[in-house]
Coordinates of C-alpha atoms in Angstrom, one line a residue:
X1240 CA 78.3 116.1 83.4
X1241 CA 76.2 118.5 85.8
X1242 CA 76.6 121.6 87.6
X1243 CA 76.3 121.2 91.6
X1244 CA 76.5 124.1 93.7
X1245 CA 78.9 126.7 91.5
X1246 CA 80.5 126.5 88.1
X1247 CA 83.9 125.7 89.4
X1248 CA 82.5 121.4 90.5
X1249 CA 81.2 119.6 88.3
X1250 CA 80.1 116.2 88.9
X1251 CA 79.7 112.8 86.9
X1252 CA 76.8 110.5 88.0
X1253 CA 77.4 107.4 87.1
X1254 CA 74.9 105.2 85.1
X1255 CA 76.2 101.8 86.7
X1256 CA 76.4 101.5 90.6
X1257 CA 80.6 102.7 91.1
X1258 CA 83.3 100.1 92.2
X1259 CA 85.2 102.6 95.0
X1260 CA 88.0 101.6 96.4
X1261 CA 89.5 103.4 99.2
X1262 CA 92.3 104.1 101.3
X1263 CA 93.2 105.2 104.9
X1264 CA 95.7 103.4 106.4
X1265 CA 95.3 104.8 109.8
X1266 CA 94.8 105.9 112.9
X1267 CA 91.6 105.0 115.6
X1268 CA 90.7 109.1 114.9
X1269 CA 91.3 109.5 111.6
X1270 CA 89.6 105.8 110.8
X1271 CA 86.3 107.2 112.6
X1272 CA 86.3 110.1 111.3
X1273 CA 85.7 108.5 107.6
X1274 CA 82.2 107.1 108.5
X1275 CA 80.2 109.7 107.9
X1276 CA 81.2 109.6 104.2
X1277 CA 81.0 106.1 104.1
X1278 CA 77.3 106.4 105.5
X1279 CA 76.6 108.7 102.1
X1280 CA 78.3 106.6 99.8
X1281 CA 75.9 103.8 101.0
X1282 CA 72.9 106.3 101.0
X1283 CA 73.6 107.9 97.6
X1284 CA 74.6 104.7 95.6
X1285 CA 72.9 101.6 97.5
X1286 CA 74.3 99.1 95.0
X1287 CA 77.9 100.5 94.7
X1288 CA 81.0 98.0 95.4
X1289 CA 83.0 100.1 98.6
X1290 CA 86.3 98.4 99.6
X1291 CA 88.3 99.7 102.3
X1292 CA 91.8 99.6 102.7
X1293 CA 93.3 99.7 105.7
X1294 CA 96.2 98.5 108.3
X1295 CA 94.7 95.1 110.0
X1296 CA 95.1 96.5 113.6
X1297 CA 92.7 98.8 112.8
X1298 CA 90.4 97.1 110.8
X1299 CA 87.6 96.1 114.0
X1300 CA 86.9 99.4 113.9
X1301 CA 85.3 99.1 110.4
X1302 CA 84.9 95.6 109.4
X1303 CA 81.2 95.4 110.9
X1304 CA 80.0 98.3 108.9
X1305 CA 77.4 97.6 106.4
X1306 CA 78.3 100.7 104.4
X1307 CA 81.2 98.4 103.0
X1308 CA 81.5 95.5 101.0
X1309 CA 84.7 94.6 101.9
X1310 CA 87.6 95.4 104.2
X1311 CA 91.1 95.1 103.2
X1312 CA 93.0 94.6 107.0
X1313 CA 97.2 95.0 105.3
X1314 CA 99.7 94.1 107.7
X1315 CA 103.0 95.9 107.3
X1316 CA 105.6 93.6 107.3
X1317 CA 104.4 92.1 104.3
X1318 CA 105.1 95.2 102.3
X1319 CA 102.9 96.8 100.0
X1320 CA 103.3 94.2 96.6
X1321 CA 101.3 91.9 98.6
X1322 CA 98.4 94.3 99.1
X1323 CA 98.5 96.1 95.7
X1324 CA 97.8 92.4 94.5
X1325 CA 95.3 91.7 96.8
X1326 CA 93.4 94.7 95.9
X1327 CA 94.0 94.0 92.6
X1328 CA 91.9 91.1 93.0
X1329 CA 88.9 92.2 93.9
X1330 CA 88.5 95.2 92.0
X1331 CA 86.9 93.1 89.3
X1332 CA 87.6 93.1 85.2
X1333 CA 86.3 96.5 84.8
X1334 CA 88.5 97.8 87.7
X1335 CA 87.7 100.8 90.2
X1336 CA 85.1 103.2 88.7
X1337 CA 86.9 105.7 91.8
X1338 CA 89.8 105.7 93.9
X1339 CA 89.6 108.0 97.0
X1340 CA 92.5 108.4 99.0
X1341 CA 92.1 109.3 102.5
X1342 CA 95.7 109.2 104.0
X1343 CA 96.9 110.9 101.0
X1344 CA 101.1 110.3 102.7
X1345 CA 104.4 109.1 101.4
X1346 CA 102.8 105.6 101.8
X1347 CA 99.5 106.1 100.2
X1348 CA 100.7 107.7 97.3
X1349 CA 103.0 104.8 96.6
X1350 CA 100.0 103.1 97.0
X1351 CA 98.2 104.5 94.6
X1352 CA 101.3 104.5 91.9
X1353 CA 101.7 101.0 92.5
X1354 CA 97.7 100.1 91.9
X1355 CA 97.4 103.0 89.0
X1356 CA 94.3 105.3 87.9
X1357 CA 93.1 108.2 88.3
X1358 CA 92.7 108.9 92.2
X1359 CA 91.2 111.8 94.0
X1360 CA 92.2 113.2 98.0
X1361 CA 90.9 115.7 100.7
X1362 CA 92.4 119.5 101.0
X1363 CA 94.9 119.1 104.4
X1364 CA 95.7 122.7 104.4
X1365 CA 99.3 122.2 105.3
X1366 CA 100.4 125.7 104.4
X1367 CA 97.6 127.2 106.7
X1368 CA 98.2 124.6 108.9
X1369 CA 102.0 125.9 109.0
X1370 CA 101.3 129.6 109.6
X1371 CA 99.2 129.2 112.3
X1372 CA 102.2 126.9 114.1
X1373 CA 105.4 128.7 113.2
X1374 CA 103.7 132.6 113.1
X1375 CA 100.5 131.8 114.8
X1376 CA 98.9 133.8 111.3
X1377 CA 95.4 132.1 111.0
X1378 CA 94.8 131.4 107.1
X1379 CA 92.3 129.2 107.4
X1380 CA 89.3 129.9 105.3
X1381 CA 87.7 126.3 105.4
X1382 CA 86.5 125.9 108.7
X1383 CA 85.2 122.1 107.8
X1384 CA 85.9 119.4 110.4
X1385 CA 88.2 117.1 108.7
X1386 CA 84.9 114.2 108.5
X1387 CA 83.5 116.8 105.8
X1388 CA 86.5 117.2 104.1
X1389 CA 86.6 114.1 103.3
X1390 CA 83.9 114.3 101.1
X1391 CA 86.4 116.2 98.9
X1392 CA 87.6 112.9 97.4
X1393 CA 84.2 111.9 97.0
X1394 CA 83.8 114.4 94.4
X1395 CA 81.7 112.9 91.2
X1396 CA 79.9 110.9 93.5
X1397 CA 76.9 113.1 94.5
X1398 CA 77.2 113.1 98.0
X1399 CA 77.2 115.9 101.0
X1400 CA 77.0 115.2 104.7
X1401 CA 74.4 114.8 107.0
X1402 CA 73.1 115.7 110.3
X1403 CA 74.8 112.6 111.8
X1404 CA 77.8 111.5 113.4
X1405 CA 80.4 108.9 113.6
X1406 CA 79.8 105.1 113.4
X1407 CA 81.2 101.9 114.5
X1408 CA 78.9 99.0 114.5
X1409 CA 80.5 96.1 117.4
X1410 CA 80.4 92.5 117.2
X1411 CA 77.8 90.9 120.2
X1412 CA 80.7 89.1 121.3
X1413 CA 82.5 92.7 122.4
X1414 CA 79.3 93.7 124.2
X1415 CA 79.3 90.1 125.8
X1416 CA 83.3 90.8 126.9
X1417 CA 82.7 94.3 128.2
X1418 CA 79.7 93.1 130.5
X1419 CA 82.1 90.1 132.0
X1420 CA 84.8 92.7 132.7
X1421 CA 82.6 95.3 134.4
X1422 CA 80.6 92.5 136.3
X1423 CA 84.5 90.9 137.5
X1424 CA 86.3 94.4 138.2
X1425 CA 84.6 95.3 141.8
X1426 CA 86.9 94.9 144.1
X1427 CA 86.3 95.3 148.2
X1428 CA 83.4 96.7 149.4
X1429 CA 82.7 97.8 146.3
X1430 CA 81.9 94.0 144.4
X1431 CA 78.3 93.5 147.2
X1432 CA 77.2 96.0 144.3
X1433 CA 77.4 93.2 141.7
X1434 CA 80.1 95.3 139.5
X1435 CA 81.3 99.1 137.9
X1436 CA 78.8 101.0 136.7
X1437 CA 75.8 98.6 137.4
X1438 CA 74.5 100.5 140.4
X1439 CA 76.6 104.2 140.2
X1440 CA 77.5 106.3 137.6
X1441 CA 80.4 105.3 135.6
X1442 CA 82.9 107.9 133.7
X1443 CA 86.2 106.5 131.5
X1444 CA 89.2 108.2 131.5
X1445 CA 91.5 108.1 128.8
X1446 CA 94.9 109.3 130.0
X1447 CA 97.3 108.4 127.3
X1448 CA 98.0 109.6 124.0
X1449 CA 100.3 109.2 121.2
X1450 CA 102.2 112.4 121.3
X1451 CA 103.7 113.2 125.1
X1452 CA 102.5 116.7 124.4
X1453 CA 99.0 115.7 124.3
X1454 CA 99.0 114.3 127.9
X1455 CA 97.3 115.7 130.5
X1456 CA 99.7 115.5 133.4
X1457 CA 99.5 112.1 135.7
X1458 CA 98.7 114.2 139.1
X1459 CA 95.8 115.8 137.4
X1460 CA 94.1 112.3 136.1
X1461 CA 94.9 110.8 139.6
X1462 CA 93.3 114.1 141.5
X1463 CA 90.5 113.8 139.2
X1464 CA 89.8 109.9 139.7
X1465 CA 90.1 110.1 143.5
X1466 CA 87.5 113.0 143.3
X1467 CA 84.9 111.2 140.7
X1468 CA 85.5 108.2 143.5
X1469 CA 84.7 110.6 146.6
X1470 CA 81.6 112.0 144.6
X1471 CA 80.4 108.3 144.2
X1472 CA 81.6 107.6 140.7
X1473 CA 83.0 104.5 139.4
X1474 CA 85.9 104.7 136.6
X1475 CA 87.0 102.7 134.1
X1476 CA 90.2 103.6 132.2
X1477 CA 90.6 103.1 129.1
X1478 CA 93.6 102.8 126.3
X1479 CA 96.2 100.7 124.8
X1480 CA 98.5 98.4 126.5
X1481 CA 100.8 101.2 126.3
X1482 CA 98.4 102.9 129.0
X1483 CA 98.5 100.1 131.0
X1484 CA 100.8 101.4 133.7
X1485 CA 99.0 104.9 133.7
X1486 CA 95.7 103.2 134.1
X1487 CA 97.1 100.7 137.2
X1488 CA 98.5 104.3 138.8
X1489 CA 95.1 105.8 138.8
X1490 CA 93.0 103.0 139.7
X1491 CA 95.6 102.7 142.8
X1492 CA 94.9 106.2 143.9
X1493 CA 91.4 105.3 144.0
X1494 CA 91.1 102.1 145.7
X1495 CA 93.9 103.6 148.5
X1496 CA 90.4 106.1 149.3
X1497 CA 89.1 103.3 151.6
X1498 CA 86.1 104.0 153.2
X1499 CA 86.4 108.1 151.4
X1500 CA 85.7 106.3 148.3
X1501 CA 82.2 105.7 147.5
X1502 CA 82.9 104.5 143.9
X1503 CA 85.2 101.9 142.6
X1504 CA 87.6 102.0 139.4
X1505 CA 89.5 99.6 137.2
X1506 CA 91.5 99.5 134.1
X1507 CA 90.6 98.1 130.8
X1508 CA 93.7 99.5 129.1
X1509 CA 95.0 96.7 126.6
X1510 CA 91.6 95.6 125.4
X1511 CA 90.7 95.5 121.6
X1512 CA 89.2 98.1 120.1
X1513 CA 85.7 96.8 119.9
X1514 CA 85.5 95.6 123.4
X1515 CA 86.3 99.2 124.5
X1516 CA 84.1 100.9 122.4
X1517 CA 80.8 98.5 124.6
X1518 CA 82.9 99.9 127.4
X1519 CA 82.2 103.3 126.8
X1520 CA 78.5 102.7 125.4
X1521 CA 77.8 102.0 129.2
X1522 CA 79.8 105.3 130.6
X1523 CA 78.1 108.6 131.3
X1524 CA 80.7 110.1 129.4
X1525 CA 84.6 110.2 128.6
X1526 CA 87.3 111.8 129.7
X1527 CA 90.4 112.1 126.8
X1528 CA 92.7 114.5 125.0
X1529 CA 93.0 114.8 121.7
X1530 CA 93.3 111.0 121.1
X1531 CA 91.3 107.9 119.3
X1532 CA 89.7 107.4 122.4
X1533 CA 87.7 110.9 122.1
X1534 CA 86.3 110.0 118.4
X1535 CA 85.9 106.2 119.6
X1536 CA 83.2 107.6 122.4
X1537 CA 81.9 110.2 119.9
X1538 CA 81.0 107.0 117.5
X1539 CA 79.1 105.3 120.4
X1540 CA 76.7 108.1 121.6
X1541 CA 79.2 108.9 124.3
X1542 CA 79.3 112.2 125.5
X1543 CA 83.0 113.6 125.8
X1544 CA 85.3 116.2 127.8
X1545 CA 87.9 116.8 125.5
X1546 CA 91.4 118.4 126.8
X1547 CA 93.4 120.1 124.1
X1548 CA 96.8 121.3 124.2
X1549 CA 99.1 121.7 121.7
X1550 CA 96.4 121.2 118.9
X1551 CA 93.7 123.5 118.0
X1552 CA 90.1 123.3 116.8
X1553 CA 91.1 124.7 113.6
X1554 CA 92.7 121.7 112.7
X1555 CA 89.2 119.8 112.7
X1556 CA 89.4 117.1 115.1
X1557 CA 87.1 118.2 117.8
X1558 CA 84.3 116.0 118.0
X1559 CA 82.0 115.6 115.6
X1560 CA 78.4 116.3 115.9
X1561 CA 78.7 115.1 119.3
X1562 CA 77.7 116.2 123.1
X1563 CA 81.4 117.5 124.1
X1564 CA 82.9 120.3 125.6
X1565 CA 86.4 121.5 124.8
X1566 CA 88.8 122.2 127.6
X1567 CA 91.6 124.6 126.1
X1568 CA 93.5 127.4 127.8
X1569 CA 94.0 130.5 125.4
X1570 CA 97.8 130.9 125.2
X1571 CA 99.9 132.7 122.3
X1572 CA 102.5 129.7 121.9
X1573 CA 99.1 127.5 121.3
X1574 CA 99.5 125.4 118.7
X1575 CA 102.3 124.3 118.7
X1576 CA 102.6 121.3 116.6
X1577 CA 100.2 119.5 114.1
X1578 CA 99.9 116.4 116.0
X1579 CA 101.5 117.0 119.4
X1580 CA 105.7 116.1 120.2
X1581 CA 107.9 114.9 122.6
X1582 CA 108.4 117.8 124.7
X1583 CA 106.9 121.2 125.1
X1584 CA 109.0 123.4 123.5
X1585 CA 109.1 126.2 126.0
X1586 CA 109.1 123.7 129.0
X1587 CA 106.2 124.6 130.6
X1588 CA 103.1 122.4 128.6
X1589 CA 100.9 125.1 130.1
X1590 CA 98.4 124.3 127.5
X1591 CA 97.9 121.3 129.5
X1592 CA 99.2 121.8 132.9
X1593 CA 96.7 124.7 133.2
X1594 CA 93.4 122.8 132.6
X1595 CA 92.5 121.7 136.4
X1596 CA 90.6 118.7 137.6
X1597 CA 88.1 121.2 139.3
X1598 CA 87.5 122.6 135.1
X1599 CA 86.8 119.0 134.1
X1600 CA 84.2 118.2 137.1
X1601 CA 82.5 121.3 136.7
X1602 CA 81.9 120.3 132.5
X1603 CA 81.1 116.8 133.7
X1604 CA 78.4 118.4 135.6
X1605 CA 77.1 120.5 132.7
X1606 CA 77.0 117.6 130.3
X1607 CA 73.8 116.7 128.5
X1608 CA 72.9 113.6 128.5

């Protein structure tokens, strides 16, 4: 045992390299926002055993990273037995020297019941969390970003974070795919220049998100595309396949611009994950809410404009050591929820209705690059 930092932690350093297993089931943010500790792990203990569990769709975000030994993709349906043994398997006759949990949910505790030992989880604030949504009291003392609170689980491990961001290492084959979609989506007049974003200045949008809440309205993405297109921008947008019809409505109102239009737009809504992370390694920068999509361009170098709503920076999911700007309207019923909801519960979504497509091209304009 050793003293680090006060007398309350205390730390164990091991004197074999550790055998860490751990957990985080999802989402594209959350997932993301794990590399940096994964980065120290690697730094701190070079010869350390690091599996990852997490749910297969999300696995490509994290299955190229050579902070980790091994990635454990579980799908659902085939119920948790079936990973517990899996896991089970490759933790090796000694076992897990640490088990860091980084959902820390009904599920992952079940999880961690079913594979047994001594685990260890991140502080989620929930009662501060709570005041600040139902009384709007702020009791937040740890101002962290939730990618350094992680490292909460890590304790005994010797590790603190660093000056760097968020990491996702792609495949060639992704940066192959995003090249053949931007060299095939010209339409018009727009294809003599060989492609989007070969000869103009490309920007992604990322209209949807999860949580309706979240959503920056339609008219505002489509005022904002057409004006990007009039300035001689081209756009990409970019989501799930859920997005798809969003993205087909605002590359519409660009291409209907005829000759106004200087710049061209498609969607890439429904690609994989690592195919739209090349995509946004090409962009000038992003435009999302508080979504995936934001931390995705964050891991790529990408700098962001980032609408928030119903969510606030307290909670720690701004971007992380990145170039951003944070488009939020100061309102007393602001926040609202923990992860954004259905509907706004005083009907007006002003949190979000408010920010205009004029406050988004102005921060475009003042991002560095």
């Amino acid at each position: 045992m050793r003293r680090c930092g006060s007398a309350a932690v205390r730390q164990y350093i091991p004197a074999v390299p550790p055998n860490i297993l751990i957990v985080r089931f999802s989402s594209i943010g959350d997932l993301l926002l794990t590399t940096p500790l994964l980065r120290a792990l690697r730094v701190r203990h070079p010869q350390a055993q690091i599996t990852f569990v997490t749910k297969a769709s999300y696995a490509p975000l994290i299955d190229q990273n050579p902070r980790l030994n091994r990635v454990i993709g579980w799908r659902p349906e085939r119920g948790l037995r079936a990973l517990v043994g899996e896991v089970r398997e490759v933790g090796g006759v000694a076992g897990f020297t640490h088990r860091l949990d980084l959902q820390d949910n009904f599920r992952s505790r079940a999880f961690r019941w079913m594979v047994g030992g001594r685990w260890t989880t991140y502080p989620e604030h929930r009662v501060a969390r709570t005041a600040l949504i139902r009384w709007k009291r702020d009791w937040y003392s740890d101002r962290r970003p939730v990618a350094e609170q992680y490292f909460d689980a890590a304790r005994g491990l010797d590790v603190g974070p660093d000056a760097g961001s968020l990491e996702i290492f792609l495949p060639g084959p992704a940066t192959v795919a995003a090249e053949q979609f931007l060299r095939g989506a010209a339409h018009g007049h727009w294809a003599k220049h060989g492609g989007l974003g070969l000869s103009r200045q490309l920007i992604a949008l990322a209209p949807g998100t999860a949580h309706l809440t979240k959503r920056w309205p339609a008219h505002h993405w489509v005022a904002l595309a057409r004006r990007l297109g009039e300035q001689g921008n081209d756009v990409v947008v970019l989501g799930g396949v859920m997005d798809q019809a969003a993205g087909e409505e605002i590359v519409r109102s660009v291409r209907s611009g005829g000759a106004a239009m200087a710049g061209g737009a498609a969607s890439a809504a429904g690609l994989d994950l690592a195919t739209t992370a090349a995509l946004l390694m090409r962009c000038r920068a992003l435009v999302a809410g508080d979504t995936g999509q934001m931390h995705l361009a964050t891991a790529v170098g990408t700098p962001v404009i980032a609408l928030f709503g119903p969510t606030v920076e307290a909670f720690g999911f701004t971007p992380y050591h990145a170039k951003a700007a944070v488009l939020q309207r100061d309102l007393p019923c602001r926040p609202c929820s923990s992860h954004g909801g259905p509907a706004c519960p005083l009907k007006h979504h002003r949190c979000m209705q408010d920010i205009q497509p004029g406050d988004v091209l102005a921060a475009l304009r003042k991002l560095p690059r």
